[in-house]
Amino acid sequence: MTIDEIKELIHLVRDTGVTELEVQRGENRVRIRSAPDHKEIMVPTVVPVPLTASGGITSAAVPAPAREAAPAPSAPLPREDERDVIVKSPIVGTYYDAPAPGAAPFVKTNDRVEPKQVLCIIESMKLMNEIEAELAGTLIAKHVENGRPVEYGESLFTIRPL
Amino acid sequence: MTIDEIKELIHLVRDTGVTELEVQRGENRVRIRSAPDHKEIMVPTVVPVPLTASGGITSAAVPAPAREAAPAPSAPLPREDERDVIVKSPIVGTYYDAPAPGAAPFVKTNDRVEPKQVLCIIESMKLMNEIEAELAGTLIAKHVENGRPVEYGESLFTIRPL
Amino acid sequence: MFRKILIANRGEIAVRVICACKDLGIKTVAVYSEADRHALHVRFADEAICIGPAKSARSYLDVAAVISAAEITNVEAVHPGYGFLSENADFAEVCEVSGVKFIGPKPDVIRRMGLKQHARTIMQDAGVPILPGSIGVLNTLEEAASIAAQIGYPIMLKAAAGGGGRGMRIVRSEKDLPAFLAQAQSEAAAAFSCGDVYMEKLLETPRHIEFQVLGDEHGNVEILGERECSIQRRHQKLLEESPSPSVSAELRTRISDRLRTAMKSIGYTNAGTVEFLMDEHENLYFIEVNARIQVEHPVTEFVTGIDLVKAQLRIAAGEHLEDVLTGPLTLSGHAIECRINAENPETFAPSPGRITGLNLPGGIGVRVDTAAYTDGIIPPYYDSLVAKLITHGKDRTEAVQRMKRALDMFVIEGIYTTIPLHEQILSNEDFVAGRFDTTFLSKLNFKNGESGEHQVDIKPEAAQGPPLSPPLRAVMSAGDD
Amino acid sequence: MFRKILIANRGEIAVRVICACKDLGIKTVAVYSEADRHALHVRFADEAICIGPAKSARSYLDVAAVISAAEITNVEAVHPGYGFLSENADFAEVCEVSGVKFIGPKPDVIRRMGLKQHARTIMQDAGVPILPGSIGVLNTLEEAASIAAQIGYPIMLKAAAGGGGRGMRIVRSEKDLPAFLAQAQSEAAAAFSCGDVYMEKLLETPRHIEFQVLGDEHGNVEILGERECSIQRRHQKLLEESPSPSVSAELRTRISDRLRTAMKSIGYTNAGTVEFLMDEHENLYFIEVNARIQVEHPVTEFVTGIDLVKAQLRIAAGEHLEDVLTGPLTLSGHAIECRINAENPETFAPSPGRITGLNLPGGIGVRVDTAAYTDGIIPPYYDSLVAKLITHGKDRTEAVQRMKRALDMFVIEGIYTTIPLHEQILSNEDFVAGRFDTTFLSKLNFKNGESGEHQVDIKPEAAQGPPLSPPLRAVMSAGDD
């Protein structure tokens, strides 16, 4: 690791606003920490995954904010500047993207959605709960596969408002 | 890792405002921390006293650096700019400031001291160990009262070099 | 044995259940609210499901959310811990309907034990002594006055469906009875949708003593000794021990024999606790049954050597009590538990926040049950229990010595805790001598002796607030210079 | 009882002694090197004295510094812990001369036990079985060849004043004897200023078993069962348990009886351990006496219920063994200790550094002895022991289950530790079955099965280095959003 590389890393740290950076290459290791300009931690960019998360249902334990960030990794904008709206699951249950097995899904990516339009069903204790859009826009992402369990607060869809 | 490289790293840390930098290359490791401009912990000036310290001999548990700072509380200069020299106890024992009970002390505050001049005695296991000055100067402070136990590294005198 | 269970709780008891499951090779599913995303029970469970926002009503108390979590994770059983849904008969019933085993008594047993006056009648029928009072619900003022005259004032009016002090009234003379009875009835009606009230004799300085019960699903019941829980603050236990300094072997055997009969007649299964008050003549009087594992179960575990949570799981899986207990009950030594709560020890105000420094005590005879860690958060939404500190010794003296030592070496920085209060209790002459009742704590004075019987000094570093001591963490930061 | 003592040690054992002193109401003085200024033993002692720089030779091993500290703090006794000055007869003598009680055996007993061949003779005289070999020091090559021929190769040559492998040679056939004997003698002479060498039969696959001894100052000696310490890496114990899976009650009683006689004849006082090797036919052979408390003493404490460090203090204060032990010895359940060292589990290279995240396991049946805390430093100057994790259960199976659970919930971030290695051992079929000897660990392979009998998988997160896992602390920092 050369000084120039380290220099670049430090500038990276400063420019990106992260508070700590650690790089290890084989035997070589660099760690850089920087005092934040304001003392609140920018949690969403570094939300860690609990040790227990290791696939299957367990992946549901990944904190929702980490998923929110996923659709736009190249645009680390503050939360309030982001136009995209994430539709999250209001309940724990099983996600279905169609009204019946084999039927066409309620919505597809790039579909235009309207307020009150049903986006999916979440089954909880044998009850089918319809999840509706709250605004008009374009459905730019579906985050959950049909039939998969979802936890409270899990991201289901991303809608780009008109 | 050469001195020039480390120097460059230090400048980098200072110039960029990074608070800590750690570099490891194989067996070599450098870590640089920079005190922030405001109220972040300046360790040497606020070295904390372990909970147990509460008077008597226990006060010997106060870390030596805290005492070093004591003679010049109004001048929080960096260590390397400070001319005063602290004479510390090289052993654990009992401090005596005179060659015999009732005799005149070896040295008094504001005395001129010379190299090899005996400043005090520290008794350890019935042995009287003479502590000598290592440089010429003015004795500007005596930190320990006659007959009091001292621990290793405890500050005994402050000498201002000529 | 179960392959996978869900733990419908949080904090130390969720971690406690995870421990028992790991010991038995059972996979665990944690549920958590958004406030507990980084809680230790989430970290140590095999799977974890967020079931709702911080408020308990929409997460840990939300039956639909918990059952849905159980369904999507395909668990075979649910352990409810204590509090939350643990004594909710409806929840236990929904579990059964959903094909998930509820680790606790049958729903109808939970429901019947929740009706205080009903439990009282069952116990009386089995020969368990109950407090003198009305046999059933009070129907008229005349009836109430007549019973009160017979048992003697002061008496206590209690809501039949009650709990938590609502619908309760102390009546000290006959002239107050009409007004207080009316108040108790209307308060009970408002709080529990049932205005039924019953009467018990009031013991002014009782001891609180409870017996641990285990029942299997084949009709066998065993009683695992008693716990002394008289150190309470406003009916909230703070320090418990086993055995009780005031229960003789003869009394223990007599009460245990009758309880065994009573609990068998109820069809009691799994773990439970029967609570008693003791008067100054060492008579015990039944007050209620808690149909769940108790916070203070570890003191019983220490003196009996029986893992009660493991026993709960094995019983729920259908094992026989004789296999779970392996041999006759022996009580060995003495155990004490101190509840370390996030509270100002002087005002008892909750003190949620971030734990900035932590040193858990260890060493011989010390057990710590906690979900706390350095930089962990004690959220303001739930109970204030941060840790249970339990010590064991060959006798009460050794258990007390070890507790004092462990409290001394228990460092929690960033929040107030009850540690200084416990240090005062453990140093109190009456406590050490075993002379105390449920009024003990109210007589301790934490304002430096303005009133009260026991003189108490709060250590300055404990009294000044969250930066309780030279910060452990800061001390450490200076350590690598 | 003593009013105040000095603890001439650091780390977990210093904290352990502080615990025992607190339990007995004895004030403590900690000594520390400049590297340990912020160590936990300094924090929890009543007084603390810096005695020198980081290097042990100028601090913890510096007799004058320790004695001076004892004098200026006016203590009545010194507890040496293990290692450092604990088996230094000269130090024990200087303590006596200085009027400070040394908590351990008499100086001449320590000195005699340090002469391996002398101890061997004493044991043989008392009827304790010793390894076949020379009765005393080997005088000539002819004598050595004759004894070797009699007991049969392979044999082991050992330095009479020895330890740590110096002056040791394994001889597998007669032709190697002349050269190896000369090498052993000159190496012994160089290392210990004494070229004396003796001979023992070499056991290729022995178990390491040791018996705990307590003797008072009135001629009474008791043996507190044995410990199984065969899980070793290069003669360094890593995991110990009590009782040993391979010691029968009959063997325990027989050896204990003979040891009692032998230790009485020596005039042994305070705590000590007698080490044995066991061959494949379950014969025990004496090897040496350790005249101090051992690292692994907690497993004996768990199964006997006796606080050994408290016993050391009480015996040194002149109490009778019958008062210290209160009743006949009973062994209850099974205990296991895992030494959690700051070491790379694969290479065993030391891994000093800052502990950046820490979760100590707790719950039923778990004891932790440690001086570690979040942000604390493991300095590179001393031994690598970070914590002792001890579990107890009603039988070996339960102790193993609880140890696996506790290891799973023991999180140490920032340094490598032996936790993953212990997890492998605890899951090993032969270990679980009790089938192992001192060669067990060398057959475990941590390079994913290139060679060795036992196949081992290191968890990826453990094998990659100090950032062992998603940082606990980072997880927590995100917790208060």
PDB file of N, CA, C and O in Angstrom, chain D residues 145-171:
ATOM      1  N   ALA D 145      22.271 -46.603  31.015  1.00  0.00           N
ATOM      2  CA  ALA D 145      21.981 -47.651  30.029  1.00  0.00           C
ATOM      3  C   ALA D 145      21.332 -48.850  30.707  1.00  0.00           C
ATOM      4  O   ALA D 145      20.397 -49.456  30.172  1.00  0.00           O
ATOM      5  N   SER D 146      21.809 -49.161  31.898  1.00  0.00           N
ATOM      6  CA  SER D 146      21.277 -50.312  32.616  1.00  0.00           C
ATOM      7  C   SER D 146      19.827 -50.077  33.044  1.00  0.00           C
ATOM      8  O   SER D 146      18.959 -50.943  32.886  1.00  0.00           O
ATOM      9  N   ILE D 147      19.534 -48.872  33.574  1.00  0.00           N
ATOM     10  CA  ILE D 147      18.146 -48.554  33.981  1.00  0.00           C
ATOM     11  C   ILE D 147      17.230 -48.538  32.764  1.00  0.00           C
ATOM     12  O   ILE D 147      16.125 -49.082  32.787  1.00  0.00           O
ATOM     13  N   ALA D 148      17.721 -47.939  31.676  1.00  0.00           N
ATOM     14  CA  ALA D 148      16.908 -47.843  30.456  1.00  0.00           C
ATOM     15  C   ALA D 148      16.577 -49.232  29.925  1.00  0.00           C
ATOM     16  O   ALA D 148      15.445 -49.498  29.499  1.00  0.00           O
ATOM     17  N   ALA D 149      17.546 -50.109  29.960  1.00  0.00           N
ATOM     18  CA  ALA D 149      17.319 -51.467  29.472  1.00  0.00           C
ATOM     19  C   ALA D 149      16.260 -52.161  30.314  1.00  0.00           C
ATOM     20  O   ALA D 149      15.419 -52.910  29.807  1.00  0.00           O
ATOM     21  N   GLN D 150      16.293 -51.845  31.626  1.00  0.00           N
ATOM     22  CA  GLN D 150      15.364 -52.470  32.561  1.00  0.00           C
ATOM     23  C   GLN D 150      13.921 -51.986  32.341  1.00  0.00           C
ATOM     24  O   GLN D 150      12.993 -52.780  32.306  1.00  0.00           O
ATOM     25  N   ILE D 151      13.728 -50.655  32.223  1.00  0.00           N
ATOM     26  CA  ILE D 151      12.362 -50.122  32.093  1.00  0.00           C
ATOM     27  C   ILE D 151      11.891 -50.130  30.645  1.00  0.00           C
ATOM     28  O   ILE D 151      10.693 -50.074  30.378  1.00  0.00           O
ATOM     29  N   GLY D 152      12.829 -50.216  29.697  1.00  0.00           N
ATOM     30  CA  GLY D 152      12.466 -50.301  28.288  1.00  0.00           C
ATOM     31  C   GLY D 152      12.336 -48.937  27.617  1.00  0.00           C
ATOM     32  O   GLY D 152      11.816 -47.997  28.208  1.00  0.00           O
ATOM     33  N   TYR D 153      12.819 -48.865  26.371  1.00  0.00           N
ATOM     34  CA  TYR D 153      12.697 -47.629  25.601  1.00  0.00           C
ATOM     35  C   TYR D 153      11.279 -47.482  25.089  1.00  0.00           C
ATOM     36  O   TYR D 153      10.580 -48.484  24.973  1.00  0.00           O
ATOM     37  N   PRO D 154      10.787 -46.279  24.739  1.00  0.00           N
ATOM     38  CA  PRO D 154      11.487 -44.992  24.878  1.00  0.00           C
ATOM     39  C   PRO D 154      11.541 -44.509  26.333  1.00  0.00           C
ATOM     40  O   PRO D 154      10.641 -44.822  27.110  1.00  0.00           O
ATOM     41  N   ILE D 155      12.583 -43.753  26.622  1.00  0.00           N
ATOM     42  CA  ILE D 155      12.692 -43.145  27.949  1.00  0.00           C
ATOM     43  C   ILE D 155      12.856 -41.631  27.794  1.00  0.00           C
ATOM     44  O   ILE D 155      13.102 -41.121  26.699  1.00  0.00           O
ATOM     45  N   MET D 156      12.700 -40.927  28.918  1.00  0.00           N
ATOM     46  CA  MET D 156      12.812 -39.468  28.913  1.00  0.00           C
ATOM     47  C   MET D 156      13.905 -39.075  29.901  1.00  0.00           C
ATOM     48  O   MET D 156      13.924 -39.560  31.038  1.00  0.00           O
ATOM     49  N   LEU D 157      14.833 -38.221  29.462  1.00  0.00           N
ATOM     50  CA  LEU D 157      15.827 -37.644  30.367  1.00  0.00           C
ATOM     51  C   LEU D 157      15.316 -36.264  30.785  1.00  0.00           C
ATOM     52  O   LEU D 157      14.823 -35.504  29.951  1.00  0.00           O
ATOM     53  N   LYS D 158      15.426 -35.961  32.098  1.00  0.00           N
ATOM     54  CA  LYS D 158      14.899 -34.684  32.580  1.00  0.00           C
ATOM     55  C   LYS D 158      15.891 -34.036  33.537  1.00  0.00           C
ATOM     56  O   LYS D 158      16.548 -34.719  34.329  1.00  0.00           O
ATOM     57  N   ALA D 159      15.948 -32.711  33.502  1.00  0.00           N
ATOM     58  CA  ALA D 159      16.814 -31.960  34.417  1.00  0.00           C
ATOM     59  C   ALA D 159      16.211 -32.001  35.823  1.00  0.00           C
ATOM     60  O   ALA D 159      15.021 -31.754  36.002  1.00  0.00           O
ATOM     61  N   ALA D 160      17.034 -32.287  36.817  1.00  0.00           N
ATOM     62  CA  ALA D 160      16.551 -32.390  38.196  1.00  0.00           C
ATOM     63  C   ALA D 160      16.010 -31.050  38.696  1.00  0.00           C
ATOM     64  O   ALA D 160      15.053 -30.997  39.473  1.00  0.00           O
ATOM     65  N   ALA D 161      16.619 -29.967  38.247  1.00  0.00           N
ATOM     66  CA  ALA D 161      16.193 -28.638  38.696  1.00  0.00           C
ATOM     67  C   ALA D 161      15.287 -27.988  37.657  1.00  0.00           C
ATOM     68  O   ALA D 161      15.036 -26.789  37.706  1.00  0.00           O
ATOM     69  N   GLY D 162      14.767 -28.804  36.757  1.00  0.00           N
ATOM     70  CA  GLY D 162      14.266 -28.284  35.491  1.00  0.00           C
ATOM     71  C   GLY D 162      12.836 -27.816  35.411  1.00  0.00           C
ATOM     72  O   GLY D 162      12.142 -27.691  36.418  1.00  0.00           O
ATOM     73  N   GLY D 163      12.437 -27.599  34.206  1.00  0.00           N
ATOM     74  CA  GLY D 163      11.126 -27.090  33.884  1.00  0.00           C
ATOM     75  C   GLY D 163      11.170 -26.496  32.494  1.00  0.00           C
ATOM     76  O   GLY D 163      12.250 -26.162  31.997  1.00  0.00           O
ATOM     77  N   GLY D 164      10.018 -26.417  31.848  1.00  0.00           N
ATOM     78  CA  GLY D 164       9.938 -25.729  30.559  1.00  0.00           C
ATOM     79  C   GLY D 164      10.656 -26.431  29.427  1.00  0.00           C
ATOM     80  O   GLY D 164      10.998 -25.808  28.429  1.00  0.00           O
ATOM     81  N   GLY D 165      10.937 -27.728  29.570  1.00  0.00           N
ATOM     82  CA  GLY D 165      11.485 -28.473  28.440  1.00  0.00           C
ATOM     83  C   GLY D 165      12.998 -28.416  28.310  1.00  0.00           C
ATOM     84  O   GLY D 165      13.586 -29.176  27.539  1.00  0.00           O
ATOM     85  N   ARG D 166      13.653 -27.516  29.080  1.00  0.00           N
ATOM     86  CA  ARG D 166      15.114 -27.436  28.944  1.00  0.00           C
ATOM     87  C   ARG D 166      15.773 -28.580  29.713  1.00  0.00           C
ATOM     88  O   ARG D 166      15.350 -28.906  30.824  1.00  0.00           O
ATOM     89  N   GLY D 167      16.794 -29.164  29.100  1.00  0.00           N
ATOM     90  CA  GLY D 167      17.445 -30.325  29.694  1.00  0.00           C
ATOM     91  C   GLY D 167      16.652 -31.605  29.507  1.00  0.00           C
ATOM     92  O   GLY D 167      16.920 -32.603  30.156  1.00  0.00           O
ATOM     93  N   MET D 168      15.667 -31.559  28.627  1.00  0.00           N
ATOM     94  CA  MET D 168      14.812 -32.731  28.379  1.00  0.00           C
ATOM     95  C   MET D 168      15.218 -33.404  27.074  1.00  0.00           C
ATOM     96  O   MET D 168      15.463 -32.723  26.089  1.00  0.00           O
ATOM     97  N   ARG D 169      15.264 -34.712  27.079  1.00  0.00           N
ATOM     98  CA  ARG D 169      15.510 -35.458  25.841  1.00  0.00           C
ATOM     99  C   ARG D 169      14.694 -36.744  25.854  1.00  0.00           C
ATOM    100  O   ARG D 169      14.651 -37.444  26.856  1.00  0.00           O
ATOM    101  N   ILE D 170      14.091 -37.054  24.702  1.00  0.00           N
ATOM    102  CA  ILE D 170      13.439 -38.350  24.524  1.00  0.00           C
ATOM    103  C   ILE D 170      14.449 -39.281  23.852  1.00  0.00           C
ATOM    104  O   ILE D 170      15.051 -38.902  22.838  1.00  0.00           O
ATOM    105  N   VAL D 171      14.652 -40.442  24.425  1.00  0.00           N
ATOM    106  CA  VAL D 171      15.599 -41.400  23.836  1.00  0.00           C
ATOM    107  C   VAL D 171      14.825 -42.656  23.442  1.00  0.00           C
ATOM    108  O   VAL D 171      14.174 -43.271  24.279  1.00  0.00           O
TER     109      VAL D 171
END
